[in-house]
Short mmCIF file of C-alpha atoms in Angstrom, two decimals:
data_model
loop_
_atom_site.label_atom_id
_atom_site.label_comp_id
_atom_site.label_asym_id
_atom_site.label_seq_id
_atom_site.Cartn_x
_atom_site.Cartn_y
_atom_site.Cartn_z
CA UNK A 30 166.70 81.94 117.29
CA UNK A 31 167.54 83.65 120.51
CA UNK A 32 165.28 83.39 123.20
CA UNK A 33 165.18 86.03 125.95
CA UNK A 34 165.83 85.23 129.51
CA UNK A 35 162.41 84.52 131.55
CA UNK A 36 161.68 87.81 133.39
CA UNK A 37 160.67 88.35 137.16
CA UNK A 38 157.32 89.70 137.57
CA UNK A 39 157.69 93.08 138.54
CA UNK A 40 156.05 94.53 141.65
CA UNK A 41 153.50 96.65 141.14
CA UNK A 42 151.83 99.96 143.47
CA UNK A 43 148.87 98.10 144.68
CA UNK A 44 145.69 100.70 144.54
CA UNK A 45 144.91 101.85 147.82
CA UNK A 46 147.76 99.91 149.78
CA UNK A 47 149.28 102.71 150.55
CA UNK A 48 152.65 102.22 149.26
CA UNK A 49 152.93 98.59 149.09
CA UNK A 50 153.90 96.46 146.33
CA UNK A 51 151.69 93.50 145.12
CA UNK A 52 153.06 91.04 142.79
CA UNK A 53 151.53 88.74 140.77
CA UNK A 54 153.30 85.83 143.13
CA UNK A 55 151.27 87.30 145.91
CA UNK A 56 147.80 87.14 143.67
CA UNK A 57 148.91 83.26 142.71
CA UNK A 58 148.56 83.18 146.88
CA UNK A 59 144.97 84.17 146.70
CA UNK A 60 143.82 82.66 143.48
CA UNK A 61 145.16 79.18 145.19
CA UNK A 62 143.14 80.10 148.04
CA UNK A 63 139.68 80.69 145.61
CA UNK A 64 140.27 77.12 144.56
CA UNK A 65 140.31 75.85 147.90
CA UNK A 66 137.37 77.83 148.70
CA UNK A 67 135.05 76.81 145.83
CA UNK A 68 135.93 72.55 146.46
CA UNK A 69 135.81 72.73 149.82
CA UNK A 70 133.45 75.27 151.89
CA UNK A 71 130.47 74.39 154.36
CA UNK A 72 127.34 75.62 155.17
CA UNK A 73 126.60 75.14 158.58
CA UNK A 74 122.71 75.62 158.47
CA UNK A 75 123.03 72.50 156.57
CA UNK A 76 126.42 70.48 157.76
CA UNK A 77 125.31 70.82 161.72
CA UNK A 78 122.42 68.77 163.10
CA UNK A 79 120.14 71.66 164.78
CA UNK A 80 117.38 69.82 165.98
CA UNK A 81 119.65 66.62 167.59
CA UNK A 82 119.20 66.68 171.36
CA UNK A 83 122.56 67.62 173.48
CA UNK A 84 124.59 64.02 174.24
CA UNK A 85 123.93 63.69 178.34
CA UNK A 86 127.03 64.15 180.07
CA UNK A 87 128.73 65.53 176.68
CA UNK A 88 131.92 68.57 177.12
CA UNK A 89 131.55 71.45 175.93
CA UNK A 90 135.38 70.97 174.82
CA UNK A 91 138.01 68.72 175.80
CA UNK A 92 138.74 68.51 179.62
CA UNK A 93 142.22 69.31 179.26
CA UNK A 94 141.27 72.62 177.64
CA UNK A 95 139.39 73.92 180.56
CA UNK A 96 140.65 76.50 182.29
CA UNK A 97 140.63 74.63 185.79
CA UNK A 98 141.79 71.35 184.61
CA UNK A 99 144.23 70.53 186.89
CA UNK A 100 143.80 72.44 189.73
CA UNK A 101 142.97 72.02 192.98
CA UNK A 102 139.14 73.58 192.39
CA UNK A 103 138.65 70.69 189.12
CA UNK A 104 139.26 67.73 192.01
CA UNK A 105 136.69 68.92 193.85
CA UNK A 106 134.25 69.63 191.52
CA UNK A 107 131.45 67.22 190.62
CA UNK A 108 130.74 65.74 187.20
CA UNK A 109 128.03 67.58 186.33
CA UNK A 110 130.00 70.60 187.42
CA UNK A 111 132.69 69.87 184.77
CA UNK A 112 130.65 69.92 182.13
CA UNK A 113 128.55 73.12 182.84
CA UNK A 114 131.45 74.24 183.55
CA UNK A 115 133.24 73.09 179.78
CA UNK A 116 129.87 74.17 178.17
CA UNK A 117 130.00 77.79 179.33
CA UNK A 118 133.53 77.96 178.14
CA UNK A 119 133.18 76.96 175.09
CA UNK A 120 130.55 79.11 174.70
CA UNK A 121 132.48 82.26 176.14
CA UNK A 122 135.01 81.41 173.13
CA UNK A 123 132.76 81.47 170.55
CA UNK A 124 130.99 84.41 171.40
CA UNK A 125 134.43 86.30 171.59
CA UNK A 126 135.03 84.82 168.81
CA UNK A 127 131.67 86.71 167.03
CA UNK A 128 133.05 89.42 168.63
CA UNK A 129 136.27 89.31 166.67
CA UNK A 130 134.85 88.38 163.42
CA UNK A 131 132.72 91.45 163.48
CA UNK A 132 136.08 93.53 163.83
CA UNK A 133 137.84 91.39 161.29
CA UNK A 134 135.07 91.89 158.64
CA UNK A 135 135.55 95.80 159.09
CA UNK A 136 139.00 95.91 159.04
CA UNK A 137 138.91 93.33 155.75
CA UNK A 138 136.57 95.74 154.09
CA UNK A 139 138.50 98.92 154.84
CA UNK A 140 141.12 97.23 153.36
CA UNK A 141 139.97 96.48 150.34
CA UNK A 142 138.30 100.04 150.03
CA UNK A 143 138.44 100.55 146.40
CA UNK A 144 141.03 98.28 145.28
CA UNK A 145 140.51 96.51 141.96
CA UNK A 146 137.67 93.78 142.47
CA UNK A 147 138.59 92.03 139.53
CA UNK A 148 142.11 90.99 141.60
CA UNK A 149 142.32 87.36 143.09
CA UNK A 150 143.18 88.96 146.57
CA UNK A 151 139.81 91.25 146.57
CA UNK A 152 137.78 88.08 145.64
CA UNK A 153 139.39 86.60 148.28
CA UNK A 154 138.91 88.92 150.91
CA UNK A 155 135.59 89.09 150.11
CA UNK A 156 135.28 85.58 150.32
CA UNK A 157 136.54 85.32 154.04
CA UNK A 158 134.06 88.10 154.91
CA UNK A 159 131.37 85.70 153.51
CA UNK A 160 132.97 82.73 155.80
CA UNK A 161 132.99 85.07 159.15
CA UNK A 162 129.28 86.13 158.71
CA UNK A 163 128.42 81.92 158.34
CA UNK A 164 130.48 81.41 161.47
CA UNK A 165 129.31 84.00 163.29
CA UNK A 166 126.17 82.79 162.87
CA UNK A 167 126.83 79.45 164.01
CA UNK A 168 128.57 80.01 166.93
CA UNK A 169 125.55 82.23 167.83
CA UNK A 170 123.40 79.08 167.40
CA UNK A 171 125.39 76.95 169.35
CA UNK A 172 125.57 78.96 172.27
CA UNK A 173 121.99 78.93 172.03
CA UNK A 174 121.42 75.16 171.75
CA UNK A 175 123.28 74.85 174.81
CA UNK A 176 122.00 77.46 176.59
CA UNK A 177 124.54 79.69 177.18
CA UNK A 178 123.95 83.26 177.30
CA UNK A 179 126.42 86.46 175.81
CA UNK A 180 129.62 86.87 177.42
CA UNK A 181 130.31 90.18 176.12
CA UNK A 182 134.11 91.46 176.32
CA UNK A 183 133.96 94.38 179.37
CA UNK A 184 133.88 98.06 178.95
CA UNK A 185 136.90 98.54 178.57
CA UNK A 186 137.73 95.67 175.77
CA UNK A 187 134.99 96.76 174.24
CA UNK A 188 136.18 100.36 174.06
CA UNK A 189 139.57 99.22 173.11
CA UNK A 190 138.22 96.56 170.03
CA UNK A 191 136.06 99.53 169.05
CA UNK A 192 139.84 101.68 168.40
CA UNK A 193 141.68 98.79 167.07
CA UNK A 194 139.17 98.31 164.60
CA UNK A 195 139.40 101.88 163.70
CA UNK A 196 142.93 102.46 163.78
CA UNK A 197 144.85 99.11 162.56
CA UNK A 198 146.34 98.83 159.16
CA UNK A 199 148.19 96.74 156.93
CA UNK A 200 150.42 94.28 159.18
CA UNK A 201 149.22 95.31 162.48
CA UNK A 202 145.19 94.36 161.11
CA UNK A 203 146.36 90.93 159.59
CA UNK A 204 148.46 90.54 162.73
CA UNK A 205 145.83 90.72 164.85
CA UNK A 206 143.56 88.41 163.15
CA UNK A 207 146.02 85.78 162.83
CA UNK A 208 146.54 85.75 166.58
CA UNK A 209 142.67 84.67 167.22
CA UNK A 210 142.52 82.56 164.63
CA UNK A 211 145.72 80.63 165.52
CA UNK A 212 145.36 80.27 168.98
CA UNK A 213 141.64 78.71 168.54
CA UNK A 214 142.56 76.69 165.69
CA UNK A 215 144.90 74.70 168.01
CA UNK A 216 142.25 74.15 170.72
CA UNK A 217 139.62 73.04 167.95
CA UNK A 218 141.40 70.78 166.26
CA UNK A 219 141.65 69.06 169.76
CA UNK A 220 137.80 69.77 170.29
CA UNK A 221 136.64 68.29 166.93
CA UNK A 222 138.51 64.59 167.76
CA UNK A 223 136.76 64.93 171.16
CA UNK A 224 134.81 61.80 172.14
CA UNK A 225 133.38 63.14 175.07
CA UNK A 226 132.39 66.39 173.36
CA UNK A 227 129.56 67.57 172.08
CA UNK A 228 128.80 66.70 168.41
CA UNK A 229 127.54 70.37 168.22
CA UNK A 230 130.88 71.53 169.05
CA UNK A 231 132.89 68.59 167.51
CA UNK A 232 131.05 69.99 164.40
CA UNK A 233 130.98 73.15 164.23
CA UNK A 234 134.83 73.45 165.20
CA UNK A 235 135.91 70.91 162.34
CA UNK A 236 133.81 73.42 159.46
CA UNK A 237 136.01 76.53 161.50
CA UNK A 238 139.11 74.58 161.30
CA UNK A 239 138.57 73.87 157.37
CA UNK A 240 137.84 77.52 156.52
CA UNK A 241 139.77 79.22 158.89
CA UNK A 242 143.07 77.31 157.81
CA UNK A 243 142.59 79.78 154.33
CA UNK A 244 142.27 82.86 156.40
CA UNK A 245 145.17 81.93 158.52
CA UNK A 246 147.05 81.69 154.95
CA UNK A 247 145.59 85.04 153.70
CA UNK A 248 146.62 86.57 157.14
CA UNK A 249 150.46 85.48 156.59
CA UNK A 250 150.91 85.89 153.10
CA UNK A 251 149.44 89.93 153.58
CA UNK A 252 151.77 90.79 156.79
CA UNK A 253 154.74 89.59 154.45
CA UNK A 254 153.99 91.55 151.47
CA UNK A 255 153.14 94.40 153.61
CA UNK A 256 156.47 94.15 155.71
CA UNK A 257 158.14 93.77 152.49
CA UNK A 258 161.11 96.07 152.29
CA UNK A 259 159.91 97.77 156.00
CA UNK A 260 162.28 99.46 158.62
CA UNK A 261 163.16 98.25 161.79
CA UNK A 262 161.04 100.79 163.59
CA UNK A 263 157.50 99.92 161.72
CA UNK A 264 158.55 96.43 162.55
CA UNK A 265 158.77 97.29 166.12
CA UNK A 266 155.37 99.33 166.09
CA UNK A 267 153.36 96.54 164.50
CA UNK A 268 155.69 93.80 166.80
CA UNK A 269 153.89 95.94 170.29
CA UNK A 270 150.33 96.97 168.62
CA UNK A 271 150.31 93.04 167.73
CA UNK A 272 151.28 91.62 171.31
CA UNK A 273 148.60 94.45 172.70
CA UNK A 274 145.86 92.69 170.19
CA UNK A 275 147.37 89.43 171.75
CA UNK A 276 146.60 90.28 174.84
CA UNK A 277 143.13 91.95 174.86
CA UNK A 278 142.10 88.99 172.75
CA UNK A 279 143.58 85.60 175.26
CA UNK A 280 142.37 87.09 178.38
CA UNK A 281 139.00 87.94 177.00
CA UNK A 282 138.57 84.35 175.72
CA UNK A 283 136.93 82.89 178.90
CA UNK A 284 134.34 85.58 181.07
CA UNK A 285 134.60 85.63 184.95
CA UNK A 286 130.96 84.72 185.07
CA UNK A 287 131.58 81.20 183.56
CA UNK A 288 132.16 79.76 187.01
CA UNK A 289 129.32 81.45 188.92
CA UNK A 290 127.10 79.59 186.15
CA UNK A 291 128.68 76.23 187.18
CA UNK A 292 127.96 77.31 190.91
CA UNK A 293 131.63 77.73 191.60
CA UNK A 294 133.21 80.70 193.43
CA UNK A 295 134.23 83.47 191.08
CA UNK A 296 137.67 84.53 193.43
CA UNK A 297 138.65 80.71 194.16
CA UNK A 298 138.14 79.91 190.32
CA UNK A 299 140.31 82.86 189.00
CA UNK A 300 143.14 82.60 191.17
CA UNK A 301 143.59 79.16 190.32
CA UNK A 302 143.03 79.97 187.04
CA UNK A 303 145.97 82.13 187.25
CA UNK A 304 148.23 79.94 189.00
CA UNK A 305 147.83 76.64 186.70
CA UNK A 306 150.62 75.61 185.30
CA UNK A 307 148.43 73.13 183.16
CA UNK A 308 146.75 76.39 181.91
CA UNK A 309 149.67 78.13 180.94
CA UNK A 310 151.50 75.06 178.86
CA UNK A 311 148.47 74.39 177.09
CA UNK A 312 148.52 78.13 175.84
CA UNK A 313 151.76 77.71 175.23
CA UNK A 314 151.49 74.82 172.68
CA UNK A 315 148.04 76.36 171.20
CA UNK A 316 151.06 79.72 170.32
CA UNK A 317 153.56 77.71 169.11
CA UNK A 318 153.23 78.14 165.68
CA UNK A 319 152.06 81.44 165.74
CA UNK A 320 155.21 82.69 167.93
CA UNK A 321 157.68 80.73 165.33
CA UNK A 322 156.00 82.85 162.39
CA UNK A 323 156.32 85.80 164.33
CA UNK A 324 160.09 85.54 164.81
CA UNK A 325 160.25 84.83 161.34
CA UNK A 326 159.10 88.07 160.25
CA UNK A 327 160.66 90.19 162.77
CA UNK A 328 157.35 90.62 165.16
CA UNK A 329 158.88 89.47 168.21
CA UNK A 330 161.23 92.21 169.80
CA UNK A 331 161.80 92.99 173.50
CA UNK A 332 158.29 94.87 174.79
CA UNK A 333 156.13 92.55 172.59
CA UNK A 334 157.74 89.21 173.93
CA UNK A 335 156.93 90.76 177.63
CA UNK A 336 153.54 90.78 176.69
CA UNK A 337 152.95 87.29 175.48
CA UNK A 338 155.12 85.90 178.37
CA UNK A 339 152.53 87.66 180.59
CA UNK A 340 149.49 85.76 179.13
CA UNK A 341 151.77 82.57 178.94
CA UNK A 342 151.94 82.65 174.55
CA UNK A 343 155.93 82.60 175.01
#
């Protein structure tokens, strides 16, 4: 008896994805990514020690991550300065980091604005909605255990977060959510091994490392499909409005005000800020893979790679 030959599965309009393809390779992607979820998920209210007293002397996050590590300003500072000064960082990340989610979770949900909810990548999506609002959450807790107050992004950021949200689609939404969630996942795994950092943040950065690293995978696998088959000139549009989300995102990561709360001056701090070299290699390495996936995929042209060399990604 003849047997036929085994047949490619043939892509398919995707409702709603405005002229995309979905195949069913790209819903094994998100059925894998169910499995993961469903073995291996964390609930924070539960995982993370609430009531345990902050360790004495205790980072907020590795020393090495701190903005002034290095510097001139770090040698002078006292101990106790150091670790205010780690605490309030940290806690200006994660509260950017809310900050982000809550765009995320919009853009996520206008995404998946009517398309078929019995589909792997709906339940998905879904899914990492679910994971953002727990993290969200915790981070808000944990700036509250250590008694750090909201660093909210500026006017202006705020303003400009407020469009992106509005306006970014497809590759250039994904895009921009895999930059925040790469560059932190690089500085958390770091946090999470940290002896001399708090368990609170040792903690809650190892359940954000877990669950992000399926987000991170969701992020990829939906710029490719949706870059699939696209023209040089989209690729340069979503290359810039990428870099642009880049950039509003790194330099809102740490507030101006962290170093008046560890009695520092604001000018001295931010000018050496800007002239670490420490500071820029270590944002360097936390881009590394995120810049190499880029590449990969066309997103790194001429105006965009300006941009990241500016806030030291490149």
């Amino acid at each position: 008896m003849a047997h036929s030959a085994e047949r490619t599965p043939t892509p398919t309009l995707a409702p709603g994805g405005h002229g995309r393809t979905h195949t069913a390779a790209d819903d094994d992607v998100s059925k894998r990514l169910l499995d993961s979820a469903a073995t291996l998920s964390y609930d924070p209210a539960t995982e993370i020690d609430w009531d345990a007293p902050l360790e004495p002397g205790h980072y907020g996050l590795n020393p090495e991550w701190s903005t002034l590590y290095g510097t001139a300003l770090w040698s002078e500072m006292t101990e106790e300065q150091r670790v205010v000064l780690t605490r309030h960082e940290v806690g200006s990340i994660m509260t950017t980091g809310i900050w982000f989610e809550m765009i995320l979770q919009q853009m996520v949900l206008r995404d998946q604005y009517l398309k078929d909810p019995a589909s792997a990548e709906f339940r998905f999506a879904l899914t990492e909605i679910a994971d953002e609002c727990r993290h969200s959450i915790m981070f808000a807790r944990a700036c509250e255990k250590m008694g750090v107050p909201q660093y909210k992004p500026n006017q202006f950021v705020a303003q400009a977060g407020r469009a992106y949200k509005a306006l970014a689609r497809g590759e250039l939404a994904y895009g921009g959510i895999l930059v925040a969630e790469e560059v932190l996942d690089v500085m958390q795994r770091d946090w999470m091994r940290g002896e001399n950092v708090l368990d609170i943040v040792r903690g809650t950065s190892r359940i954000h490392v877990v669950e992000e690293s399926r987000h991170m995978k969701f992020a990829r696998q939906e710029i490719r499909e949706r870059l699939r088959g696209a023209g040089t000139l989209r690729r340069r549009n979503a290359a810039f409005g990428i870099a642009a989300g880049a950039y509003v995102i790194v330099t809102s990561m740490v507030h101006p005000s962290v170093y008046k709360a560890a009695g520092l001056d604001v000018a001295r701090a931010l000018a050496e800020v800007r002239a670490s070299e420490h500071r820029r290699a270590m944002m360097r390495t936390s881009s590394r893979h995120l810049m190499a996936f880029l590449a990969e995929n066309g997103l790194l042209t001429g105006p965009s790679t300006k941009l990241y060399r500016r806030i030291h990604m490149l």
